[in-house]
């Protein structure tokens, strides 16, 4: 299966007032295959949005790329100029954000705003063809009476409708990848289900990256899950593997939020505490202070990534416990809970 997006050892951080760089995303490696949906999950502050903004080339000005590559169809997006990125954004890769009201211009009609995206990428299109396309797209995302709706303004749409408008706008150029960043979080449950349904259908025409802290959303639409903690990918694998056989203590903690999906005999617990500030990251495993199963080695040593079966990867020292290659380490370790 061909990879549409591939993060290869990608690292980025932020420059602070003293001019030092604090690393956030550290050695990110994962891929999004064509026609598949990948869920990027983790609590608030884990670096999910910075991961998607890195693909879009829309990082804040204080961000510093520290290394690695983000390949799109095999070419590195990080080497592209702003002009080249403008051609890719919207046309090849599109993004929908959490808050549609901030992304839509209140003084322009919905039809104009969706049409603008087409005009930018296809300047030779005739006005009537643009209008036709916009109406068709609104119909596709389930906006009733789109012929009349194109002339209305954002405030005349409900929250769920506005989110559909954002999806229509993102899809109008038929992008290869749609990034949905907490796209359903602000919606009520019924509308959320409709938007999720819509996103599921998108997989027929392209790939999807779903950024969320909600594992329930991921379970609905994704084929693969990437679990992030404090800027690192701590576990990734096929949806079933992550839901049924989560390995990393952090992933297991996230699972506790959706107890109906995990059998009751599993060791489950909720995770006390919060994601540390970027300035307070541990030298070793960043989850160390919150981990119930931490070993002495975890504090100062970055855990290597272990490949389990079927492209299931986990970055945790527990996976190396008892292994011959790590005997020197393991002999001196004792579980915190022992
Ligand atoms: N402009 C910035 N300058 C410095 N640090 C920043 C900046 N933006 C984000 N960060 C740091 O990066 C961390 C990760 O941010 P990011 O928005 O990617 O997290 P997230 O997982 O998407 O969280 P949320 O779900 O709340 O959006 C933040 O907690 C913060 O420490």
PDB file of N, CA and C in Angstrom, residues 115-164:
ATOM      1  N   UNK A 115     -16.500  29.050  -2.974  1.00  0.00           N
ATOM      2  CA  UNK A 115     -16.077  29.289  -4.360  1.00  0.00           C
ATOM      3  C   UNK A 115     -14.669  29.848  -4.457  1.00  0.00           C
ATOM      4  N   UNK A 116     -14.302  30.709  -3.472  1.00  0.00           N
ATOM      5  CA  UNK A 116     -12.961  31.316  -3.456  1.00  0.00           C
ATOM      6  C   UNK A 116     -11.858  30.258  -3.505  1.00  0.00           C
ATOM      7  N   UNK A 117     -12.072  29.175  -2.758  1.00  0.00           N
ATOM      8  CA  UNK A 117     -11.057  28.120  -2.699  1.00  0.00           C
ATOM      9  C   UNK A 117     -10.838  27.533  -4.097  1.00  0.00           C
ATOM     10  N   UNK A 118     -11.949  27.312  -4.812  1.00  0.00           N
ATOM     11  CA  UNK A 118     -11.841  26.786  -6.180  1.00  0.00           C
ATOM     12  C   UNK A 118     -11.123  27.775  -7.090  1.00  0.00           C
ATOM     13  N   UNK A 119     -11.501  29.069  -6.945  1.00  0.00           N
ATOM     14  CA  UNK A 119     -10.924  30.108  -7.810  1.00  0.00           C
ATOM     15  C   UNK A 119      -9.408  30.191  -7.658  1.00  0.00           C
ATOM     16  N   UNK A 120      -8.944  30.041  -6.400  1.00  0.00           N
ATOM     17  CA  UNK A 120      -7.499  30.142  -6.147  1.00  0.00           C
ATOM     18  C   UNK A 120      -6.754  29.050  -6.914  1.00  0.00           C
ATOM     19  N   UNK A 121      -7.307  27.847  -6.867  1.00  0.00           N
ATOM     20  CA  UNK A 121      -6.592  26.726  -7.474  1.00  0.00           C
ATOM     21  C   UNK A 121      -6.924  26.502  -8.950  1.00  0.00           C
ATOM     22  N   UNK A 122      -8.105  26.971  -9.359  1.00  0.00           N
ATOM     23  CA  UNK A 122      -8.499  26.812 -10.772  1.00  0.00           C
ATOM     24  C   UNK A 122      -8.981  28.170 -11.289  1.00  0.00           C
ATOM     25  N   UNK A 123      -8.040  29.114 -11.526  1.00  0.00           N
ATOM     26  CA  UNK A 123      -8.430  30.494 -11.876  1.00  0.00           C
ATOM     27  C   UNK A 123      -9.194  30.601 -13.189  1.00  0.00           C
ATOM     28  N   UNK A 124      -9.118  29.595 -14.053  1.00  0.00           N
ATOM     29  CA  UNK A 124      -9.805  29.703 -15.349  1.00  0.00           C
ATOM     30  C   UNK A 124     -11.254  29.220 -15.327  1.00  0.00           C
ATOM     31  N   UNK A 125     -11.702  28.726 -14.190  1.00  0.00           N
ATOM     32  CA  UNK A 125     -13.085  28.230 -14.113  1.00  0.00           C
ATOM     33  C   UNK A 125     -14.094  29.365 -14.270  1.00  0.00           C
ATOM     34  N   UNK A 126     -15.180  29.096 -15.001  1.00  0.00           N
ATOM     35  CA  UNK A 126     -16.220  30.131 -15.187  1.00  0.00           C
ATOM     36  C   UNK A 126     -17.071  30.231 -13.924  1.00  0.00           C
ATOM     37  N   UNK A 127     -17.628  31.443 -13.684  1.00  0.00           N
ATOM     38  CA  UNK A 127     -18.450  31.694 -12.491  1.00  0.00           C
ATOM     39  C   UNK A 127     -19.569  30.667 -12.332  1.00  0.00           C
ATOM     40  N   UNK A 128     -20.235  30.374 -13.483  1.00  0.00           N
ATOM     41  CA  UNK A 128     -21.381  29.452 -13.387  1.00  0.00           C
ATOM     42  C   UNK A 128     -20.937  28.034 -12.996  1.00  0.00           C
ATOM     43  N   UNK A 129     -19.747  27.652 -13.471  1.00  0.00           N
ATOM     44  CA  UNK A 129     -19.243  26.317 -13.111  1.00  0.00           C
ATOM     45  C   UNK A 129     -18.856  26.261 -11.642  1.00  0.00           C
ATOM     46  N   UNK A 130     -18.311  27.370 -11.163  1.00  0.00           N
ATOM     47  CA  UNK A 130     -17.945  27.437  -9.740  1.00  0.00           C
ATOM     48  C   UNK A 130     -19.200  27.286  -8.894  1.00  0.00           C
ATOM     49  N   UNK A 131     -20.253  28.040  -9.275  1.00  0.00           N
ATOM     50  CA  UNK A 131     -21.502  27.985  -8.507  1.00  0.00           C
ATOM     51  C   UNK A 131     -22.066  26.556  -8.493  1.00  0.00           C
ATOM     52  N   UNK A 132     -22.018  25.927  -9.670  1.00  0.00           N
ATOM     53  CA  UNK A 132     -22.527  24.552  -9.799  1.00  0.00           C
ATOM     54  C   UNK A 132     -21.769  23.611  -8.856  1.00  0.00           C
ATOM     55  N   UNK A 133     -20.450  23.752  -8.868  1.00  0.00           N
ATOM     56  CA  UNK A 133     -19.588  22.903  -8.018  1.00  0.00           C
ATOM     57  C   UNK A 133     -19.891  23.115  -6.536  1.00  0.00           C
ATOM     58  N   UNK A 134     -20.063  24.404  -6.160  1.00  0.00           N
ATOM     59  CA  UNK A 134     -20.312  24.740  -4.748  1.00  0.00           C
ATOM     60  C   UNK A 134     -21.629  24.112  -4.296  1.00  0.00           C
ATOM     61  N   UNK A 135     -22.659  24.238  -5.125  1.00  0.00           N
ATOM     62  CA  UNK A 135     -23.968  23.676  -4.773  1.00  0.00           C
ATOM     63  C   UNK A 135     -23.871  22.155  -4.636  1.00  0.00           C
ATOM     64  N   UNK A 136     -23.166  21.559  -5.573  1.00  0.00           N
ATOM     65  CA  UNK A 136     -23.015  20.100  -5.555  1.00  0.00           C
ATOM     66  C   UNK A 136     -22.296  19.645  -4.274  1.00  0.00           C
ATOM     67  N   UNK A 137     -21.272  20.419  -3.913  1.00  0.00           N
ATOM     68  CA  UNK A 137     -20.486  20.068  -2.726  1.00  0.00           C
ATOM     69  C   UNK A 137     -21.320  20.208  -1.456  1.00  0.00           C
ATOM     70  N   UNK A 138     -22.137  21.280  -1.393  1.00  0.00           N
ATOM     71  CA  UNK A 138     -22.994  21.478  -0.216  1.00  0.00           C
ATOM     72  C   UNK A 138     -24.016  20.351  -0.101  1.00  0.00           C
ATOM     73  N   UNK A 139     -24.498  19.916  -1.247  1.00  0.00           N
ATOM     74  CA  UNK A 139     -25.443  18.802  -1.281  1.00  0.00           C
ATOM     75  C   UNK A 139     -24.785  17.540  -0.724  1.00  0.00           C
ATOM     76  N   UNK A 140     -23.569  17.343  -1.143  1.00  0.00           N
ATOM     77  CA  UNK A 140     -22.801  16.155  -0.752  1.00  0.00           C
ATOM     78  C   UNK A 140     -22.582  16.069   0.756  1.00  0.00           C
ATOM     79  N   UNK A 141     -22.404  17.232   1.393  1.00  0.00           N
ATOM     80  CA  UNK A 141     -22.188  17.207   2.845  1.00  0.00           C
ATOM     81  C   UNK A 141     -23.511  17.315   3.620  1.00  0.00           C
ATOM     82  N   UNK A 142     -24.616  17.232   2.897  1.00  0.00           N
ATOM     83  CA  UNK A 142     -25.921  17.150   3.547  1.00  0.00           C
ATOM     84  C   UNK A 142     -26.530  18.472   3.962  1.00  0.00           C
ATOM     85  N   UNK A 143     -26.218  19.559   3.229  1.00  0.00           N
ATOM     86  CA  UNK A 143     -26.876  20.845   3.513  1.00  0.00           C
ATOM     87  C   UNK A 143     -28.169  20.885   2.679  1.00  0.00           C
ATOM     88  N   UNK A 144     -29.331  20.971   3.344  1.00  0.00           N
ATOM     89  CA  UNK A 144     -30.563  20.993   2.569  1.00  0.00           C
ATOM     90  C   UNK A 144     -30.732  22.312   1.805  1.00  0.00           C
ATOM     91  N   UNK A 145     -31.394  22.250   0.682  1.00  0.00           N
ATOM     92  CA  UNK A 145     -31.682  23.424  -0.140  1.00  0.00           C
ATOM     93  C   UNK A 145     -30.431  24.262  -0.451  1.00  0.00           C
ATOM     94  N   UNK A 146     -29.407  23.659  -1.011  1.00  0.00           N
ATOM     95  CA  UNK A 146     -28.136  24.381  -1.204  1.00  0.00           C
ATOM     96  C   UNK A 146     -28.230  25.567  -2.164  1.00  0.00           C
ATOM     97  N   UNK A 147     -29.178  25.530  -3.121  1.00  0.00           N
ATOM     98  CA  UNK A 147     -29.297  26.665  -4.071  1.00  0.00           C
ATOM     99  C   UNK A 147     -29.573  27.972  -3.334  1.00  0.00           C
ATOM    100  N   UNK A 148     -30.402  27.898  -2.283  1.00  0.00           N
ATOM    101  CA  UNK A 148     -30.707  29.101  -1.513  1.00  0.00           C
ATOM    102  C   UNK A 148     -29.609  29.369  -0.480  1.00  0.00           C
ATOM    103  N   UNK A 149     -29.079  28.304   0.060  1.00  0.00           N
ATOM    104  CA  UNK A 149     -28.093  28.434   1.145  1.00  0.00           C
ATOM    105  C   UNK A 149     -26.791  29.128   0.706  1.00  0.00           C
ATOM    106  N   UNK A 150     -26.422  28.993  -0.570  1.00  0.00           N
ATOM    107  CA  UNK A 150     -25.158  29.605  -1.015  1.00  0.00           C
ATOM    108  C   UNK A 150     -25.145  31.119  -0.813  1.00  0.00           C
ATOM    109  N   UNK A 151     -26.338  31.721  -0.799  1.00  0.00           N
ATOM    110  CA  UNK A 151     -26.395  33.183  -0.653  1.00  0.00           C
ATOM    111  C   UNK A 151     -26.505  33.648   0.799  1.00  0.00           C
ATOM    112  N   UNK A 152     -26.460  32.707   1.717  1.00  0.00           N
ATOM    113  CA  UNK A 152     -26.589  33.084   3.126  1.00  0.00           C
ATOM    114  C   UNK A 152     -25.211  33.261   3.796  1.00  0.00           C
ATOM    115  N   UNK A 153     -25.250  33.865   4.984  1.00  0.00           N
ATOM    116  CA  UNK A 153     -24.019  34.178   5.727  1.00  0.00           C
ATOM    117  C   UNK A 153     -23.808  33.162   6.866  1.00  0.00           C
ATOM    118  N   UNK A 154     -22.557  33.021   7.365  1.00  0.00           N
ATOM    119  CA  UNK A 154     -22.283  32.011   8.400  1.00  0.00           C
ATOM    120  C   UNK A 154     -23.242  32.027   9.586  1.00  0.00           C
ATOM    121  N   UNK A 155     -23.665  33.216  10.056  1.00  0.00           N
ATOM    122  CA  UNK A 155     -24.513  33.249  11.256  1.00  0.00           C
ATOM    123  C   UNK A 155     -25.900  32.652  11.001  1.00  0.00           C
ATOM    124  N   UNK A 156     -26.238  32.469   9.722  1.00  0.00           N
ATOM    125  CA  UNK A 156     -27.546  31.890   9.395  1.00  0.00           C
ATOM    126  C   UNK A 156     -27.513  30.356   9.397  1.00  0.00           C
ATOM    127  N   UNK A 157     -26.348  29.801   9.731  1.00  0.00           N
ATOM    128  CA  UNK A 157     -26.189  28.345   9.785  1.00  0.00           C
ATOM    129  C   UNK A 157     -26.004  27.900  11.241  1.00  0.00           C
ATOM    130  N   UNK A 158     -26.507  26.704  11.562  1.00  0.00           N
ATOM    131  CA  UNK A 158     -26.292  26.168  12.912  1.00  0.00           C
ATOM    132  C   UNK A 158     -24.844  25.676  13.017  1.00  0.00           C
ATOM    133  N   UNK A 159     -24.416  25.343  14.247  1.00  0.00           N
ATOM    134  CA  UNK A 159     -23.033  24.883  14.466  1.00  0.00           C
ATOM    135  C   UNK A 159     -22.680  23.675  13.600  1.00  0.00           C
ATOM    136  N   UNK A 160     -23.596  22.708  13.577  1.00  0.00           N
ATOM    137  CA  UNK A 160     -23.350  21.493  12.789  1.00  0.00           C
ATOM    138  C   UNK A 160     -23.268  21.794  11.302  1.00  0.00           C
ATOM    139  N   UNK A 161     -24.145  22.699  10.853  1.00  0.00           N
ATOM    140  CA  UNK A 161     -24.160  23.087   9.428  1.00  0.00           C
ATOM    141  C   UNK A 161     -22.869  23.799   9.057  1.00  0.00           C
ATOM    142  N   UNK A 162     -22.393  24.656   9.977  1.00  0.00           N
ATOM    143  CA  UNK A 162     -21.152  25.387   9.693  1.00  0.00           C
ATOM    144  C   UNK A 162     -19.987  24.410   9.555  1.00  0.00           C
ATOM    145  N   UNK A 163     -20.003  23.375  10.410  1.00  0.00           N
ATOM    146  CA  UNK A 163     -18.923  22.403  10.322  1.00  0.00           C
ATOM    147  C   UNK A 163     -18.997  21.662   8.981  1.00  0.00           C
ATOM    148  N   UNK A 164     -20.227  21.400   8.504  1.00  0.00           N
ATOM    149  CA  UNK A 164     -20.378  20.765   7.195  1.00  0.00           C
ATOM    150  C   UNK A 164     -19.888  21.688   6.087  1.00  0.00           C
TER     151      UNK A 164
END
